[in-house]
JSON list of C-alpha atoms in Angstrom, two decimals:
[
{"chain": "K", "resi": 1, "resn": "MET", "atom": "CA", "xyz": [-9.80, 15.96, -16.15]},
{"chain": "K", "resi": 2, "resn": "ASP", "atom": "CA", "xyz": [-6.11, 16.49, -16.94]},
{"chain": "K", "resi": 3, "resn": "GLU", "atom": "CA", "xyz": [-4.77, 14.21, -14.21]},
{"chain": "K", "resi": 4, "resn": "TYR", "atom": "CA", "xyz": [-6.06, 11.03, -12.65]},
{"chain": "K", "resi": 5, "resn": "GLN", "atom": "CA", "xyz": [-4.20, 11.33, -9.35]},
{"chain": "K", "resi": 6, "resn": "ASN", "atom": "CA", "xyz": [-2.90, 14.53, -7.86]},
{"chain": "K", "resi": 7, "resn": "PRO", "atom": "CA", "xyz": [-1.39, 15.20, -4.41]},
{"chain": "K", "resi": 8, "resn": "LYS", "atom": "CA", "xyz": [-3.91, 18.02, -4.08]},
{"chain": "K", "resi": 9, "resn": "ASP", "atom": "CA", "xyz": [-6.60, 15.33, -3.76]},
{"chain": "K", "resi": 10, "resn": "ARG", "atom": "CA", "xyz": [-5.52, 14.93, -0.11]},
{"chain": "K", "resi": 11, "resn": "ARG", "atom": "CA", "xyz": [-7.68, 17.95, 0.63]},
{"chain": "K", "resi": 12, "resn": "TYR", "atom": "CA", "xyz": [-10.65, 15.54, 0.40]},
{"chain": "K", "resi": 13, "resn": "THR", "atom": "CA", "xyz": [-9.38, 13.36, 3.26]},
{"chain": "K", "resi": 14, "resn": "ARG", "atom": "CA", "xyz": [-11.53, 14.91, 5.99]},
{"chain": "K", "resi": 15, "resn": "GLU", "atom": "CA", "xyz": [-14.60, 14.91, 3.75]},
{"chain": "K", "resi": 16, "resn": "LEU", "atom": "CA", "xyz": [-14.13, 11.23, 2.93]},
{"chain": "K", "resi": 17, "resn": "LEU", "atom": "CA", "xyz": [-13.61, 10.24, 6.57]},
{"chain": "K", "resi": 18, "resn": "GLU", "atom": "CA", "xyz": [-16.58, 12.29, 7.76]},
{"chain": "K", "resi": 19, "resn": "SER", "atom": "CA", "xyz": [-18.86, 10.94, 5.04]},
{"chain": "K", "resi": 20, "resn": "ALA", "atom": "CA", "xyz": [-18.58, 7.38, 6.39]},
{"chain": "K", "resi": 21, "resn": "PRO", "atom": "CA", "xyz": [-17.74, 7.83, 10.10]},
{"chain": "K", "resi": 22, "resn": "LYS", "atom": "CA", "xyz": [-18.13, 4.24, 11.32]},
{"chain": "K", "resi": 23, "resn": "GLU", "atom": "CA", "xyz": [-16.29, 2.75, 8.40]},
{"chain": "K", "resi": 24, "resn": "SER", "atom": "CA", "xyz": [-13.50, 5.34, 8.49]},
{"chain": "K", "resi": 25, "resn": "ALA", "atom": "CA", "xyz": [-13.09, 4.88, 12.25]},
{"chain": "K", "resi": 26, "resn": "ALA", "atom": "CA", "xyz": [-12.69, 1.14, 11.76]},
{"chain": "K", "resi": 27, "resn": "PHE", "atom": "CA", "xyz": [-10.22, 1.70, 8.92]},
{"chain": "K", "resi": 28, "resn": "MET", "atom": "CA", "xyz": [-8.19, 4.22, 10.91]},
{"chain": "K", "resi": 29, "resn": "ASN", "atom": "CA", "xyz": [-8.09, 1.84, 13.90]},
{"chain": "K", "resi": 30, "resn": "LEU", "atom": "CA", "xyz": [-6.74, -0.92, 11.64]},
{"chain": "K", "resi": 31, "resn": "LYS", "atom": "CA", "xyz": [-4.25, 1.49, 10.04]},
{"chain": "K", "resi": 32, "resn": "HIS", "atom": "CA", "xyz": [-2.97, 2.76, 13.40]},
{"chain": "K", "resi": 33, "resn": "THR", "atom": "CA", "xyz": [-2.75, -0.77, 14.80]},
{"chain": "K", "resi": 34, "resn": "ALA", "atom": "CA", "xyz": [-0.79, -1.99, 11.79]},
{"chain": "K", "resi": 35, "resn": "GLU", "atom": "CA", "xyz": [1.56, 0.98, 11.92]},
{"chain": "K", "resi": 36, "resn": "ARG", "atom": "CA", "xyz": [2.18, 0.92, 15.67]},
{"chain": "K", "resi": 37, "resn": "ALA", "atom": "CA", "xyz": [5.73, 1.20, 16.97]},
{"chain": "K", "resi": 38, "resn": "ASP", "atom": "CA", "xyz": [5.33, -1.29, 19.83]},
{"chain": "K", "resi": 39, "resn": "GLY", "atom": "CA", "xyz": [4.76, -4.40, 17.72]},
{"chain": "K", "resi": 40, "resn": "LEU", "atom": "CA", "xyz": [7.16, -7.32, 17.44]},
{"chain": "K", "resi": 41, "resn": "ILE", "atom": "CA", "xyz": [8.05, -6.27, 13.88]},
{"chain": "K", "resi": 42, "resn": "PRO", "atom": "CA", "xyz": [10.21, -3.10, 13.96]},
{"chain": "K", "resi": 43, "resn": "VAL", "atom": "CA", "xyz": [8.82, 0.05, 12.34]},
{"chain": "K", "resi": 44, "resn": "LYS", "atom": "CA", "xyz": [11.40, 0.00, 9.55]},
{"chain": "K", "resi": 45, "resn": "TYR", "atom": "CA", "xyz": [10.31, -3.47, 8.45]},
{"chain": "K", "resi": 46, "resn": "ARG", "atom": "CA", "xyz": [6.61, -2.61, 8.82]},
{"chain": "K", "resi": 47, "resn": "GLU", "atom": "CA", "xyz": [7.21, 0.36, 6.51]},
{"chain": "K", "resi": 48, "resn": "LEU", "atom": "CA", "xyz": [9.21, -1.68, 3.99]},
{"chain": "K", "resi": 49, "resn": "MET", "atom": "CA", "xyz": [6.33, -4.18, 3.88]},
{"chain": "K", "resi": 50, "resn": "SER", "atom": "CA", "xyz": [3.93, -1.30, 3.42]},
{"chain": "K", "resi": 51, "resn": "VAL", "atom": "CA", "xyz": [6.01, 0.04, 0.55]},
{"chain": "K", "resi": 52, "resn": "ALA", "atom": "CA", "xyz": [5.92, -3.38, -1.13]},
{"chain": "K", "resi": 53, "resn": "VAL", "atom": "CA", "xyz": [2.16, -3.62, -0.74]},
{"chain": "K", "resi": 54, "resn": "ALA", "atom": "CA", "xyz": [1.67, -0.07, -1.96]},
{"chain": "K", "resi": 55, "resn": "LEU", "atom": "CA", "xyz": [3.70, -0.92, -5.04]},
{"chain": "K", "resi": 56, "resn": "THR", "atom": "CA", "xyz": [1.57, -3.95, -5.83]},
{"chain": "K", "resi": 57, "resn": "THR", "atom": "CA", "xyz": [-1.72, -2.13, -5.18]},
{"chain": "K", "resi": 58, "resn": "GLN", "atom": "CA", "xyz": [-0.34, 0.85, -7.14]},
{"chain": "K", "resi": 59, "resn": "CYS", "atom": "CA", "xyz": [-1.50, 3.39, -4.60]},
{"chain": "K", "resi": 60, "resn": "ALA", "atom": "CA", "xyz": [0.60, 6.50, -5.27]},
{"chain": "K", "resi": 61, "resn": "TYR", "atom": "CA", "xyz": [-0.45, 8.16, -2.01]},
{"chain": "K", "resi": 62, "resn": "CYS", "atom": "CA", "xyz": [0.48, 5.02, -0.04]},
{"chain": "K", "resi": 63, "resn": "MET", "atom": "CA", "xyz": [3.83, 4.77, -1.81]},
{"chain": "K", "resi": 64, "resn": "GLU", "atom": "CA", "xyz": [4.65, 8.37, -1.00]},
{"chain": "K", "resi": 65, "resn": "SER", "atom": "CA", "xyz": [3.73, 8.19, 2.67]},
{"chain": "K", "resi": 66, "resn": "HIS", "atom": "CA", "xyz": [5.26, 4.78, 3.37]},
{"chain": "K", "resi": 67, "resn": "ILE", "atom": "CA", "xyz": [8.52, 5.61, 1.59]},
{"chain": "K", "resi": 68, "resn": "GLN", "atom": "CA", "xyz": [8.74, 8.76, 3.70]},
{"chain": "K", "resi": 69, "resn": "ASN", "atom": "CA", "xyz": [7.99, 6.75, 6.85]},
{"chain": "K", "resi": 70, "resn": "ALA", "atom": "CA", "xyz": [10.48, 4.04, 5.87]},
{"chain": "K", "resi": 71, "resn": "LYS", "atom": "CA", "xyz": [13.22, 6.64, 5.34]},
{"chain": "K", "resi": 72, "resn": "LYS", "atom": "CA", "xyz": [12.43, 8.21, 8.73]},
{"chain": "K", "resi": 73, "resn": "ALA", "atom": "CA", "xyz": [12.66, 4.74, 10.29]},
{"chain": "K", "resi": 74, "resn": "GLY", "atom": "CA", "xyz": [16.15, 4.27, 8.83]},
{"chain": "K", "resi": 75, "resn": "ALA", "atom": "CA", "xyz": [15.49, 2.47, 5.56]},
{"chain": "K", "resi": 76, "resn": "THR", "atom": "CA", "xyz": [17.98, 3.13, 2.80]},
{"chain": "K", "resi": 77, "resn": "LYS", "atom": "CA", "xyz": [17.36, 3.77, -0.88]},
{"chain": "K", "resi": 78, "resn": "GLU", "atom": "CA", "xyz": [18.87, 0.36, -1.55]},
{"chain": "K", "resi": 79, "resn": "GLU", "atom": "CA", "xyz": [16.35, -1.30, 0.78]},
{"chain": "K", "resi": 80, "resn": "ILE", "atom": "CA", "xyz": [13.53, 0.48, -1.02]},
{"chain": "K", "resi": 81, "resn": "ALA", "atom": "CA", "xyz": [14.98, -0.79, -4.33]},
{"chain": "K", "resi": 82, "resn": "GLU", "atom": "CA", "xyz": [15.06, -4.37, -2.99]},
{"chain": "K", "resi": 83, "resn": "ALA", "atom": "CA", "xyz": [11.47, -4.01, -1.81]},
{"chain": "K", "resi": 84, "resn": "VAL", "atom": "CA", "xyz": [10.52, -2.88, -5.34]},
{"chain": "K", "resi": 85, "resn": "PHE", "atom": "CA", "xyz": [11.95, -6.01, -6.89]},
{"chain": "K", "resi": 86, "resn": "ILE", "atom": "CA", "xyz": [10.69, -8.37, -4.19]},
{"chain": "K", "resi": 87, "resn": "ALA", "atom": "CA", "xyz": [7.18, -6.94, -4.69]},
{"chain": "K", "resi": 88, "resn": "SER", "atom": "CA", "xyz": [7.47, -7.25, -8.46]},
{"chain": "K", "resi": 89, "resn": "ALA", "atom": "CA", "xyz": [8.58, -10.87, -8.23]},
{"chain": "K", "resi": 90, "resn": "ILE", "atom": "CA", "xyz": [5.76, -11.77, -5.87]},
{"chain": "K", "resi": 91, "resn": "ARG", "atom": "CA", "xyz": [3.22, -10.01, -8.09]},
{"chain": "K", "resi": 92, "resn": "ALA", "atom": "CA", "xyz": [4.51, -11.88, -11.13]},
{"chain": "K", "resi": 93, "resn": "GLY", "atom": "CA", "xyz": [4.36, -15.08, -9.12]},
{"chain": "K", "resi": 94, "resn": "GLY", "atom": "CA", "xyz": [0.71, -14.39, -8.40]},
{"chain": "K", "resi": 95, "resn": "ALA", "atom": "CA", "xyz": [0.04, -14.36, -12.13]},
{"chain": "K", "resi": 96, "resn": "VAL", "atom": "CA", "xyz": [1.70, -17.76, -12.44]},
{"chain": "K", "resi": 97, "resn": "GLY", "atom": "CA", "xyz": [-0.36, -19.06, -9.53]},
{"chain": "K", "resi": 98, "resn": "ASN", "atom": "CA", "xyz": [-3.54, -17.85, -11.22]},
{"chain": "K", "resi": 99, "resn": "GLY", "atom": "CA", "xyz": [-2.23, -19.49, -14.39]},
{"chain": "K", "resi": 100, "resn": "LEU", "atom": "CA", "xyz": [-2.66, -22.83, -12.64]},
{"chain": "K", "resi": 101, "resn": "LEU", "atom": "CA", "xyz": [-6.31, -21.98, -12.08]},
{"chain": "K", "resi": 102, "resn": "ALA", "atom": "CA", "xyz": [-6.59, -20.89, -15.72]},
{"chain": "K", "resi": 103, "resn": "MET", "atom": "CA", "xyz": [-5.31, -24.29, -16.85]},
{"chain": "K", "resi": 104, "resn": "ARG", "atom": "CA", "xyz": [-7.87, -26.08, -14.65]},
{"chain": "K", "resi": 105, "resn": "ILE", "atom": "CA", "xyz": [-10.70, -23.85, -15.84]},
{"chain": "K", "resi": 106, "resn": "PHE", "atom": "CA", "xyz": [-9.73, -24.50, -19.45]},
{"chain": "K", "resi": 107, "resn": "ASP", "atom": "CA", "xyz": [-9.81, -28.27, -18.85]},
{"chain": "K", "resi": 108, "resn": "GLU", "atom": "CA", "xyz": [-13.16, -28.05, -17.08]},
{"chain": "K", "resi": 109, "resn": "VAL", "atom": "CA", "xyz": [-14.88, -26.06, -19.83]}
]
């Protein structure tokens, strides 16, 4: 395998969804509900949050689609850049938070 992720992998979407119909239906319902336009949080902000989450989960497909959606919803390149650094700070903060647990575990061993 030359590549780990490739945009051509999207051709497996239908197969994946059809291989687990109940689970994929539940997932798609959640996805569509979270991405709805009639929520209290405007679409642009929903998409910027989605970009930040995609960055921290490192889902290349999610990054691509939510950056496209954010741009369509009026987000600027500068807003995407801020989302990048907010996500990176929060992710780093998570490591510090887990560091507190590490200290306790060390003391308890």
